[in-house]
Amino acid sequence: MIESPAASPRRALVVGVTGIVGQAVARRLVEDGWETYGLSRSGSTPHPDVRTIRADLSDPAGLHAALADVAPEFVAITAWTRMETEAENIRVNGGAVRDLLGALSPAASVKHVALMTGLKHYLGPFEAYGQGDMPDTPFHEDEERLPYPNFYYAQEDELFAAAERDGFTWSVHRSHTVFGFATGNAMNMVATLCAYASLCRELDQPFVFPGSEQQWNGLTDVTDAGLLAEQMTWAARTPAGQDEPFNTANGDVFRWRWLWPRIAAWFDLEWEGYAGAPRTLEASMAGAETTWRQMAETYRLVEPDLSRVASWWHSDADLGRGIEVVTDMNKSRTAGFSATRDTRATFFDYAQQYRDAHVIP
């Protein structure tokens, strides 16, 4: 008897594969049996079974050349570049989505594109963050766009235009602060707080909460990178998850005044909470690069460059907000995606991963 040849595996492309979310999406796709390609500027891979593509999203001709023979069915866009102004953010990041999907268009292979954005959709861009009228919390996906230029809106519009042109479905995933595993990432709170705690221990300093009274006392939520990867791949294969935007958060809420002492205990540190005004990481950790390099040598850490582990500015921005930030997950649940994560468990799971990988001592 002649056996029929096995069906070829589905092919996926992860854009920004070395990032905190891109790594999680790539791992998920490999585990689910996808033939997975990962695009990054470095051409490196977070997983041995991910095929690498080296390309720059700001180079349309380079994208066409690099992607000519890939022909993915599913595309996950998890990359963005921070610029000095929102006008530049729009030009660069909106243009990246346009040029990427334009480079994939000739093959006519794409069936679904998942775009990661975030809660600045509701809070406004960096230049008008948390200003003016904003929707009430928890944030819902059907809120009107804010009356400010916003690169998330530009990315969405490029996605919608390409979907109409090429006939694929789409999903937009609006995450909160992402907990995950990566180095060299511009917005990585777990790695930042782990580096901060490690420095506090080395310098024999208390673990001081750097943020606002609102963030210390109020409720908040976050997004686990693995959960976001799960939602993106769910949307790719589920009709109810297509042509829709979705919030993406763990499904629980917490207060930093509850989690902060637990983080301190994990690192065997004394801690201090909010005390009248934010005490920012950028200020308290100024000049810590030399200490970190010494720690890297002493403890044989894999990354001596502190700026590739900690992003003080991002954690200061998130923890310093004077407004409540909580997302509604009912739309996603109603559509059939009901996965959740325990925020405390995920924080310490990633902290242990950073320790096991010798990113922190």
mmCIF file of C-alpha atoms in Angstrom:
data_model
loop_
_atom_site.group_PDB
_atom_site.id
_atom_site.type_symbol
_atom_site.label_atom_id
_atom_site.label_comp_id
_atom_site.label_asym_id
_atom_site.label_seq_id
_atom_site.Cartn_x
_atom_site.Cartn_y
_atom_site.Cartn_z
ATOM 1 C CA MET A 1 0.000 0.000 0.000
ATOM 2 C CA ILE A 2 1.279 3.433 -0.919
ATOM 3 C CA GLU A 3 0.948 5.891 1.940
ATOM 4 C CA SER A 4 -0.158 9.434 1.253
ATOM 5 C CA PRO A 5 2.539 12.012 1.968
ATOM 6 C CA ALA A 6 2.176 13.855 5.256
ATOM 7 C CA ALA A 7 0.670 17.286 5.037
ATOM 8 C CA SER A 8 3.184 20.108 5.136
ATOM 9 C CA PRO A 9 3.237 21.983 8.451
ATOM 10 C CA ARG A 10 1.616 25.381 8.582
ATOM 11 C CA ARG A 11 4.093 28.206 8.191
ATOM 12 C CA ALA A 12 4.265 31.250 10.463
ATOM 13 C CA LEU A 13 6.348 34.403 10.623
ATOM 14 C CA VAL A 14 7.090 36.161 13.926
ATOM 15 C CA VAL A 15 8.228 39.761 13.474
ATOM 16 C CA GLY A 16 10.392 40.884 16.390
ATOM 17 C CA VAL A 17 11.222 37.300 17.340
ATOM 18 C CA THR A 18 13.955 38.223 19.840
ATOM 19 C CA GLY A 19 11.648 40.473 21.880
ATOM 20 C CA ILE A 20 9.804 39.685 25.073
ATOM 21 C CA VAL A 21 6.580 38.768 23.232
ATOM 22 C CA GLY A 22 8.138 37.530 19.999
ATOM 23 C CA GLN A 23 10.089 34.861 21.860
ATOM 24 C CA ALA A 24 6.929 33.607 23.562
ATOM 25 C CA VAL A 25 4.952 33.540 20.304
ATOM 26 C CA ALA A 26 7.730 31.663 18.500
ATOM 27 C CA ARG A 27 7.960 29.040 21.248
ATOM 28 C CA ARG A 28 4.203 28.597 21.202
ATOM 29 C CA LEU A 29 4.100 28.146 17.430
ATOM 30 C CA VAL A 30 6.914 25.591 17.478
ATOM 31 C CA GLU A 31 5.144 23.652 20.226
ATOM 32 C CA ASP A 32 1.939 23.720 18.167
ATOM 33 C CA GLY A 33 3.700 22.242 15.145
ATOM 34 C CA TRP A 34 4.099 25.329 12.970
ATOM 35 C CA GLU A 35 7.096 25.767 10.688
ATOM 36 C CA THR A 36 8.203 29.009 12.262
ATOM 37 C CA TYR A 37 10.311 31.829 10.864
ATOM 38 C CA GLY A 38 11.594 34.667 13.026
ATOM 39 C CA LEU A 39 12.465 38.109 11.702
ATOM 40 C CA SER A 40 14.816 40.417 13.580
ATOM 41 C CA ARG A 41 17.551 42.944 12.862
ATOM 42 C CA SER A 42 20.136 40.667 14.456
ATOM 43 C CA GLY A 43 19.086 37.498 12.664
ATOM 44 C CA SER A 44 19.286 35.564 15.939
ATOM 45 C CA THR A 45 16.762 33.052 17.224
ATOM 46 C CA PRO A 46 15.253 32.334 20.652
ATOM 47 C CA HIS A 47 14.615 28.683 19.762
ATOM 48 C CA PRO A 48 16.657 26.148 17.761
ATOM 49 C CA ASP A 49 13.608 25.215 15.679
ATOM 50 C CA VAL A 50 12.919 28.804 14.571
ATOM 51 C CA ARG A 51 14.337 29.664 11.148
ATOM 52 C CA THR A 52 15.953 33.054 11.188
ATOM 53 C CA ILE A 53 15.427 35.983 8.849
ATOM 54 C CA ARG A 54 17.666 39.010 9.167
ATOM 55 C CA ALA A 55 15.968 42.192 8.010
ATOM 56 C CA ASP A 56 15.288 45.768 9.062
ATOM 57 C CA LEU A 57 11.661 46.907 9.123
ATOM 58 C CA SER A 58 12.766 50.350 7.976
ATOM 59 C CA ASP A 59 14.215 48.941 4.722
ATOM 60 C CA PRO A 60 11.387 48.077 2.257
ATOM 61 C CA ALA A 61 13.724 46.693 -0.407
ATOM 62 C CA GLY A 62 15.512 44.556 2.167
ATOM 63 C CA LEU A 63 12.201 43.215 3.442
ATOM 64 C CA HIS A 64 11.112 42.206 -0.067
ATOM 65 C CA ALA A 65 14.387 40.351 -0.595
ATOM 66 C CA ALA A 66 14.430 38.670 2.823
ATOM 67 C CA LEU A 67 10.783 37.539 2.669
ATOM 68 C CA ALA A 68 10.568 36.580 -1.006
ATOM 69 C CA ASP A 69 10.505 32.821 -0.385
ATOM 70 C CA VAL A 70 8.889 32.646 3.065
ATOM 71 C CA ALA A 71 5.157 32.708 2.162
ATOM 72 C CA PRO A 72 3.705 32.462 5.688
ATOM 73 C CA GLU A 73 0.101 31.649 6.462
ATOM 74 C CA PHE A 74 0.159 33.405 9.845
ATOM 75 C CA VAL A 75 2.064 36.578 10.735
ATOM 76 C CA ALA A 76 2.545 37.861 14.299
ATOM 77 C CA ILE A 77 3.811 41.456 14.518
ATOM 78 C CA THR A 78 5.372 42.069 17.935
ATOM 79 C CA ALA A 79 8.019 44.706 17.126
ATOM 80 C CA TRP A 80 8.111 48.478 17.326
ATOM 81 C CA THR A 81 10.768 51.180 17.486
ATOM 82 C CA ARG A 82 10.599 54.061 19.957
ATOM 83 C CA MET A 83 11.310 57.441 18.372
ATOM 84 C CA GLU A 84 11.726 60.933 19.821
ATOM 85 C CA THR A 85 8.280 62.252 18.798
ATOM 86 C CA GLU A 86 4.897 60.703 18.132
ATOM 87 C CA ALA A 87 5.054 61.964 14.551
ATOM 88 C CA GLU A 88 8.232 59.930 14.121
ATOM 89 C CA ASN A 89 6.668 56.961 15.924
ATOM 90 C CA ILE A 90 3.814 57.076 13.420
ATOM 91 C CA ARG A 91 6.104 57.392 10.409
ATOM 92 C CA VAL A 92 8.450 54.602 11.477
ATOM 93 C CA ASN A 93 6.056 52.106 13.099
ATOM 94 C CA GLY A 94 3.087 52.629 10.825
ATOM 95 C CA GLY A 95 5.479 52.434 7.886
ATOM 96 C CA ALA A 96 6.957 49.194 9.211
ATOM 97 C CA VAL A 97 3.557 47.473 9.185
ATOM 98 C CA ARG A 98 2.807 48.825 5.709
ATOM 99 C CA ASP A 99 6.156 47.759 4.252
ATOM 100 C CA LEU A 100 6.176 44.347 5.931
ATOM 101 C CA LEU A 101 2.725 43.427 4.642
ATOM 102 C CA GLY A 102 3.582 44.902 1.265
ATOM 103 C CA ALA A 103 6.609 42.619 1.047
ATOM 104 C CA LEU A 104 4.431 39.588 1.838
ATOM 105 C CA SER A 105 1.659 40.569 -0.554
ATOM 106 C CA PRO A 106 3.030 39.083 -3.824
ATOM 107 C CA ALA A 107 3.010 35.507 -2.467
ATOM 108 C CA ALA A 108 -0.691 35.785 -1.518
ATOM 109 C CA SER A 109 -0.076 33.270 1.278
ATOM 110 C CA VAL A 110 -1.141 35.236 4.352
ATOM 111 C CA LYS A 111 -4.407 34.134 5.965
ATOM 112 C CA HIS A 112 -4.184 35.935 9.318
ATOM 113 C CA VAL A 113 -2.119 38.743 10.840
ATOM 114 C CA ALA A 114 -1.994 39.359 14.604
ATOM 115 C CA LEU A 115 -0.742 42.790 15.666
ATOM 116 C CA MET A 116 0.410 43.517 19.212
ATOM 117 C CA THR A 117 -0.269 47.040 20.454
ATOM 118 C CA GLY A 118 -1.042 48.137 24.008
ATOM 119 C CA LEU A 119 -2.999 50.268 26.420
ATOM 120 C CA LYS A 120 -1.687 53.543 25.016
ATOM 121 C CA HIS A 121 -4.621 52.944 22.691
ATOM 122 C CA TYR A 122 -6.755 54.136 25.642
ATOM 123 C CA LEU A 123 -4.221 56.233 27.551
ATOM 124 C CA GLY A 124 -2.773 58.249 24.687
ATOM 125 C CA PRO A 125 0.721 58.438 23.157
ATOM 126 C CA PHE A 126 3.858 59.304 25.102
ATOM 127 C CA GLU A 127 3.410 63.017 24.337
ATOM 128 C CA ALA A 128 -0.152 63.128 25.733
ATOM 129 C CA TYR A 129 -0.039 60.137 28.065
ATOM 130 C CA GLY A 130 -2.879 60.102 30.577
ATOM 131 C CA GLN A 131 -3.988 63.611 29.632
ATOM 132 C CA GLY A 132 -7.409 64.954 28.758
ATOM 133 C CA ASP A 133 -10.532 62.813 28.642
ATOM 134 C CA MET A 134 -9.914 59.088 28.764
ATOM 135 C CA PRO A 135 -12.387 56.217 28.959
ATOM 136 C CA ASP A 136 -13.355 54.895 32.382
ATOM 137 C CA THR A 137 -11.662 51.771 33.633
ATOM 138 C CA PRO A 138 -11.797 48.933 33.033
ATOM 139 C CA PHE A 139 -10.931 49.697 29.405
ATOM 140 C CA HIS A 140 -13.194 48.162 26.756
ATOM 141 C CA GLU A 141 -12.271 47.449 23.151
ATOM 142 C CA ASP A 142 -15.183 49.441 21.700
ATOM 143 C CA GLU A 143 -13.972 52.773 23.099
ATOM 144 C CA GLU A 144 -13.530 55.531 20.518
ATOM 145 C CA ARG A 145 -10.004 56.504 19.566
ATOM 146 C CA LEU A 146 -8.575 59.447 21.484
ATOM 147 C CA PRO A 147 -8.192 62.754 19.584
ATOM 148 C CA TYR A 148 -4.387 62.553 19.475
ATOM 149 C CA PRO A 149 -1.992 61.204 16.854
ATOM 150 C CA ASN A 150 -1.044 57.704 17.988
ATOM 151 C CA PHE A 151 1.239 55.198 16.286
ATOM 152 C CA TYR A 152 -0.996 52.336 17.441
ATOM 153 C CA TYR A 153 -3.809 53.824 15.374
ATOM 154 C CA ALA A 154 -1.464 54.194 12.404
ATOM 155 C CA GLN A 155 -0.403 50.553 12.706
ATOM 156 C CA GLU A 156 -4.021 49.430 12.877
ATOM 157 C CA ASP A 157 -4.933 51.470 9.808
ATOM 158 C CA GLU A 158 -2.076 49.954 7.795
ATOM 159 C CA LEU A 159 -3.175 46.495 8.932
ATOM 160 C CA PHE A 160 -6.790 47.126 7.934
ATOM 161 C CA ALA A 161 -5.790 48.472 4.519
ATOM 162 C CA ALA A 162 -3.569 45.467 3.771
ATOM 163 C CA ALA A 163 -6.252 43.026 4.944
ATOM 164 C CA GLU A 164 -8.781 44.621 2.602
ATOM 165 C CA ARG A 165 -6.286 44.526 -0.269
ATOM 166 C CA ASP A 166 -5.065 40.950 0.226
ATOM 167 C CA GLY A 167 -8.109 39.271 1.778
ATOM 168 C CA PHE A 168 -6.656 38.023 5.058
ATOM 169 C CA THR A 169 -8.190 38.235 8.530
ATOM 170 C CA TRP A 170 -6.605 40.188 11.371
ATOM 171 C CA SER A 171 -6.584 40.567 15.131
ATOM 172 C CA VAL A 172 -5.215 43.331 17.356
ATOM 173 C CA HIS A 173 -3.960 42.469 20.846
ATOM 174 C CA ARG A 174 -3.833 45.315 23.372
ATOM 175 C CA SER A 175 -1.582 44.192 26.183
ATOM 176 C CA HIS A 176 -0.823 45.867 29.481
ATOM 177 C CA THR A 177 2.702 45.773 30.989
ATOM 178 C CA VAL A 178 4.202 42.506 29.757
ATOM 179 C CA PHE A 179 5.869 40.013 32.086
ATOM 180 C CA GLY A 180 8.213 37.695 30.195
ATOM 181 C CA PHE A 181 11.749 36.529 29.498
ATOM 182 C CA ALA A 182 14.099 38.498 27.224
ATOM 183 C CA THR A 183 17.188 40.651 27.362
ATOM 184 C CA GLY A 184 17.847 43.762 25.345
ATOM 185 C CA ASN A 185 14.148 44.624 25.446
ATOM 186 C CA ALA A 186 13.059 48.242 25.810
ATOM 187 C CA MET A 187 10.060 47.487 28.046
ATOM 188 C CA ASN A 188 10.753 44.637 30.439
ATOM 189 C CA MET A 189 9.480 45.162 33.973
ATOM 190 C CA VAL A 190 10.363 41.754 35.422
ATOM 191 C CA ALA A 191 13.986 41.971 34.298
ATOM 192 C CA THR A 192 14.131 45.604 35.427
ATOM 193 C CA LEU A 193 12.836 44.873 38.917
ATOM 194 C CA CYS A 194 15.075 41.813 39.198
ATOM 195 C CA ALA A 195 18.102 43.897 38.234
ATOM 196 C CA TYR A 196 17.034 46.613 40.667
ATOM 197 C CA ALA A 197 16.603 44.114 43.497
ATOM 198 C CA SER A 198 19.965 42.526 42.712
ATOM 199 C CA LEU A 199 21.648 45.929 42.822
ATOM 200 C CA CYS A 200 19.911 46.782 46.106
ATOM 201 C CA ARG A 201 21.240 43.576 47.593
ATOM 202 C CA GLU A 202 24.744 44.198 46.295
ATOM 203 C CA LEU A 203 24.731 47.773 47.596
ATOM 204 C CA ASP A 204 23.003 46.862 50.878
ATOM 205 C CA GLN A 205 20.087 49.203 50.133
ATOM 206 C CA PRO A 206 16.358 48.722 50.803
ATOM 207 C CA PHE A 207 14.072 47.743 47.950
ATOM 208 C CA VAL A 208 12.195 51.043 47.548
ATOM 209 C CA PHE A 209 8.958 51.258 45.577
ATOM 210 C CA PRO A 210 9.696 53.891 42.915
ATOM 211 C CA GLY A 211 6.177 54.805 41.826
ATOM 212 C CA SER A 212 3.090 56.808 42.668
ATOM 213 C CA GLU A 213 0.569 56.567 45.493
ATOM 214 C CA GLN A 214 -2.078 55.477 42.984
ATOM 215 C CA GLN A 215 0.001 52.558 41.742
ATOM 216 C CA TRP A 216 1.026 51.556 45.278
ATOM 217 C CA ASN A 217 -2.503 51.477 46.661
ATOM 218 C CA GLY A 218 -4.717 50.980 43.621
ATOM 219 C CA LEU A 219 -5.658 47.913 41.628
ATOM 220 C CA THR A 220 -3.819 47.087 38.435
ATOM 221 C CA ASP A 221 -3.251 44.180 36.060
ATOM 222 C CA VAL A 222 -0.480 42.968 33.752
ATOM 223 C CA THR A 223 -0.007 40.658 30.763
ATOM 224 C CA ASP A 224 2.008 37.461 30.747
ATOM 225 C CA ALA A 225 3.927 37.042 27.470
ATOM 226 C CA GLY A 226 2.879 33.407 27.268
ATOM 227 C CA LEU A 227 -0.782 34.355 27.611
ATOM 228 C CA LEU A 228 -0.422 36.922 24.835
ATOM 229 C CA ALA A 229 1.195 34.296 22.606
ATOM 230 C CA GLU A 230 -1.659 31.923 23.376
ATOM 231 C CA GLN A 231 -4.253 34.553 22.490
ATOM 232 C CA MET A 232 -2.512 35.460 19.227
ATOM 233 C CA THR A 233 -2.352 31.858 18.029
ATOM 234 C CA TRP A 234 -5.952 31.273 19.166
ATOM 235 C CA ALA A 235 -7.099 34.202 17.032
ATOM 236 C CA ALA A 236 -5.250 32.817 13.998
ATOM 237 C CA ARG A 237 -7.287 29.608 14.030
ATOM 238 C CA THR A 238 -10.617 30.744 15.526
ATOM 239 C CA PRO A 239 -13.253 32.618 13.490
ATOM 240 C CA ALA A 240 -14.559 34.376 16.613
ATOM 241 C CA GLY A 241 -11.058 35.763 17.183
ATOM 242 C CA GLN A 242 -10.694 37.281 13.748
ATOM 243 C CA ASP A 243 -11.233 40.830 12.519
ATOM 244 C CA GLU A 244 -11.464 42.030 16.111
ATOM 245 C CA PRO A 245 -9.349 43.890 18.657
ATOM 246 C CA PHE A 246 -8.857 42.219 22.042
ATOM 247 C CA ASN A 247 -7.512 43.353 25.378
ATOM 248 C CA THR A 248 -4.931 40.948 26.762
ATOM 249 C CA ALA A 249 -4.387 40.742 30.513
ATOM 250 C CA ASN A 250 -3.866 37.916 32.966
ATOM 251 C CA GLY A 251 -7.401 37.977 34.319
ATOM 252 C CA ASP A 252 -6.464 38.796 37.898
ATOM 253 C CA VAL A 253 -5.834 42.131 39.590
ATOM 254 C CA PHE A 254 -3.409 43.053 42.347
ATOM 255 C CA ARG A 255 -1.950 45.977 44.296
ATOM 256 C CA TRP A 256 1.748 46.712 44.251
ATOM 257 C CA ARG A 257 1.647 47.186 48.038
ATOM 258 C CA TRP A 258 0.757 43.455 48.135
ATOM 259 C CA LEU A 259 3.296 42.203 45.563
ATOM 260 C CA TRP A 260 6.247 44.453 46.468
ATOM 261 C CA PRO A 261 7.019 42.867 49.873
ATOM 262 C CA ARG A 262 6.854 39.418 48.260
ATOM 263 C CA ILE A 263 9.411 40.420 45.643
ATOM 264 C CA ALA A 264 11.621 41.814 48.394
ATOM 265 C CA ALA A 265 11.355 38.555 50.334
ATOM 266 C CA TRP A 266 12.323 36.527 47.255
ATOM 267 C CA PHE A 267 15.543 38.545 47.064
ATOM 268 C CA ASP A 268 15.973 38.607 50.868
ATOM 269 C CA LEU A 269 15.697 42.394 51.040
ATOM 270 C CA GLU A 270 14.213 44.982 53.334
ATOM 271 C CA TRP A 271 11.630 47.078 51.523
ATOM 272 C CA GLU A 272 9.997 50.501 51.606
ATOM 273 C CA GLY A 273 6.644 51.462 50.120
ATOM 274 C CA TYR A 274 5.321 54.739 48.795
ATOM 275 C CA ALA A 275 6.416 57.628 51.014
ATOM 276 C CA GLY A 276 4.984 60.932 49.876
ATOM 277 C CA ALA A 277 6.375 61.098 46.335
ATOM 278 C CA PRO A 278 7.762 58.774 43.658
ATOM 279 C CA ARG A 279 11.422 57.823 44.119
ATOM 280 C CA THR A 280 12.260 56.921 40.549
ATOM 281 C CA LEU A 281 14.549 54.153 39.378
ATOM 282 C CA GLU A 282 16.242 56.487 36.910
ATOM 283 C CA ALA A 283 17.324 58.675 39.826
ATOM 284 C CA SER A 284 18.186 55.973 42.353
ATOM 285 C CA MET A 285 20.004 53.777 39.829
ATOM 286 C CA ALA A 286 21.969 56.564 38.123
ATOM 287 C CA GLY A 287 25.558 55.418 37.797
ATOM 288 C CA ALA A 288 24.774 51.770 38.607
ATOM 289 C CA GLU A 289 26.329 50.566 35.347
ATOM 290 C CA THR A 290 29.774 50.219 36.930
ATOM 291 C CA THR A 291 28.424 48.188 39.834
ATOM 292 C CA TRP A 292 26.548 45.933 37.407
ATOM 293 C CA ARG A 293 29.681 45.295 35.345
ATOM 294 C CA GLN A 294 31.503 44.332 38.541
ATOM 295 C CA MET A 295 28.603 42.048 39.498
ATOM 296 C CA ALA A 296 28.663 40.456 36.047
ATOM 297 C CA GLU A 297 32.313 39.573 36.548
ATOM 298 C CA THR A 298 31.883 38.399 40.136
ATOM 299 C CA TYR A 299 28.778 36.279 39.534
ATOM 300 C CA ARG A 300 29.564 35.334 35.922
ATOM 301 C CA LEU A 301 26.458 36.982 34.523
ATOM 302 C CA VAL A 302 25.828 36.681 30.791
ATOM 303 C CA GLU A 303 25.019 40.373 30.229
ATOM 304 C CA PRO A 304 27.412 42.983 31.641
ATOM 305 C CA ASP A 305 25.534 45.840 29.948
ATOM 306 C CA LEU A 306 22.893 46.966 32.433
ATOM 307 C CA SER A 307 20.941 48.813 29.733
ATOM 308 C CA ARG A 308 20.209 45.468 28.059
ATOM 309 C CA VAL A 309 18.676 44.086 31.255
ATOM 310 C CA ALA A 310 16.904 47.039 32.911
ATOM 311 C CA SER A 311 14.702 49.719 31.353
ATOM 312 C CA TRP A 312 14.373 52.211 34.217
ATOM 313 C CA TRP A 313 12.361 54.732 32.180
ATOM 314 C CA HIS A 314 9.672 52.221 31.265
ATOM 315 C CA SER A 315 9.134 50.856 34.768
ATOM 316 C CA ASP A 316 9.153 54.416 36.133
ATOM 317 C CA ALA A 317 6.456 55.350 33.612
ATOM 318 C CA ASP A 318 4.253 52.367 34.471
ATOM 319 C CA LEU A 319 4.727 52.514 38.228
ATOM 320 C CA GLY A 320 4.525 56.309 38.343
ATOM 321 C CA ARG A 321 1.100 56.681 36.741
ATOM 322 C CA GLY A 322 -1.379 58.738 38.704
ATOM 323 C CA ILE A 323 -4.375 57.005 37.139
ATOM 324 C CA GLU A 324 -5.967 53.602 37.476
ATOM 325 C CA VAL A 325 -5.201 51.202 34.636
ATOM 326 C CA VAL A 326 -7.309 48.031 34.506
ATOM 327 C CA THR A 327 -8.563 46.197 31.417
ATOM 328 C CA ASP A 328 -11.799 44.335 30.707
ATOM 329 C CA MET A 329 -11.398 40.790 29.349
ATOM 330 C CA ASN A 330 -15.040 39.912 28.759
ATOM 331 C CA LYS A 331 -14.886 40.304 24.971
ATOM 332 C CA SER A 332 -12.093 37.767 24.709
ATOM 333 C CA ARG A 333 -13.826 35.352 27.087
ATOM 334 C CA THR A 334 -17.120 35.630 25.242
ATOM 335 C CA ALA A 335 -15.338 34.827 21.983
ATOM 336 C CA GLY A 336 -13.969 31.634 23.549
ATOM 337 C CA PHE A 337 -10.527 32.579 24.858
ATOM 338 C CA SER A 338 -10.668 32.012 28.606
ATOM 339 C CA ALA A 339 -7.007 31.382 29.501
ATOM 340 C CA THR A 340 -5.654 33.169 32.571
ATOM 341 C CA ARG A 341 -2.402 33.532 34.480
ATOM 342 C CA ASP A 342 -1.590 34.039 38.164
ATOM 343 C CA THR A 343 0.432 37.254 38.174
ATOM 344 C CA ARG A 344 2.428 36.466 41.317
ATOM 345 C CA ALA A 345 3.329 33.012 40.006
ATOM 346 C CA THR A 346 4.387 34.340 36.607
ATOM 347 C CA PHE A 347 6.587 37.056 38.134
ATOM 348 C CA PHE A 348 8.565 34.577 40.197
ATOM 349 C CA ASP A 349 8.659 32.013 37.403
ATOM 350 C CA TYR A 350 10.329 34.573 35.125
ATOM 351 C CA ALA A 351 12.582 35.782 37.956
ATOM 352 C CA GLN A 352 13.802 32.203 38.386
ATOM 353 C CA GLN A 353 14.350 31.927 34.638
ATOM 354 C CA TYR A 354 16.529 35.049 34.736
ATOM 355 C CA ARG A 355 18.493 33.569 37.629
ATOM 356 C CA ASP A 356 18.871 30.169 35.967
ATOM 357 C CA ALA A 357 20.076 31.879 32.770
ATOM 358 C CA HIS A 358 22.641 33.888 34.792
ATOM 359 C CA VAL A 359 21.089 37.181 33.788
ATOM 360 C CA ILE A 360 20.830 38.048 37.495
ATOM 361 C CA PRO A 361 22.844 36.567 40.373
#
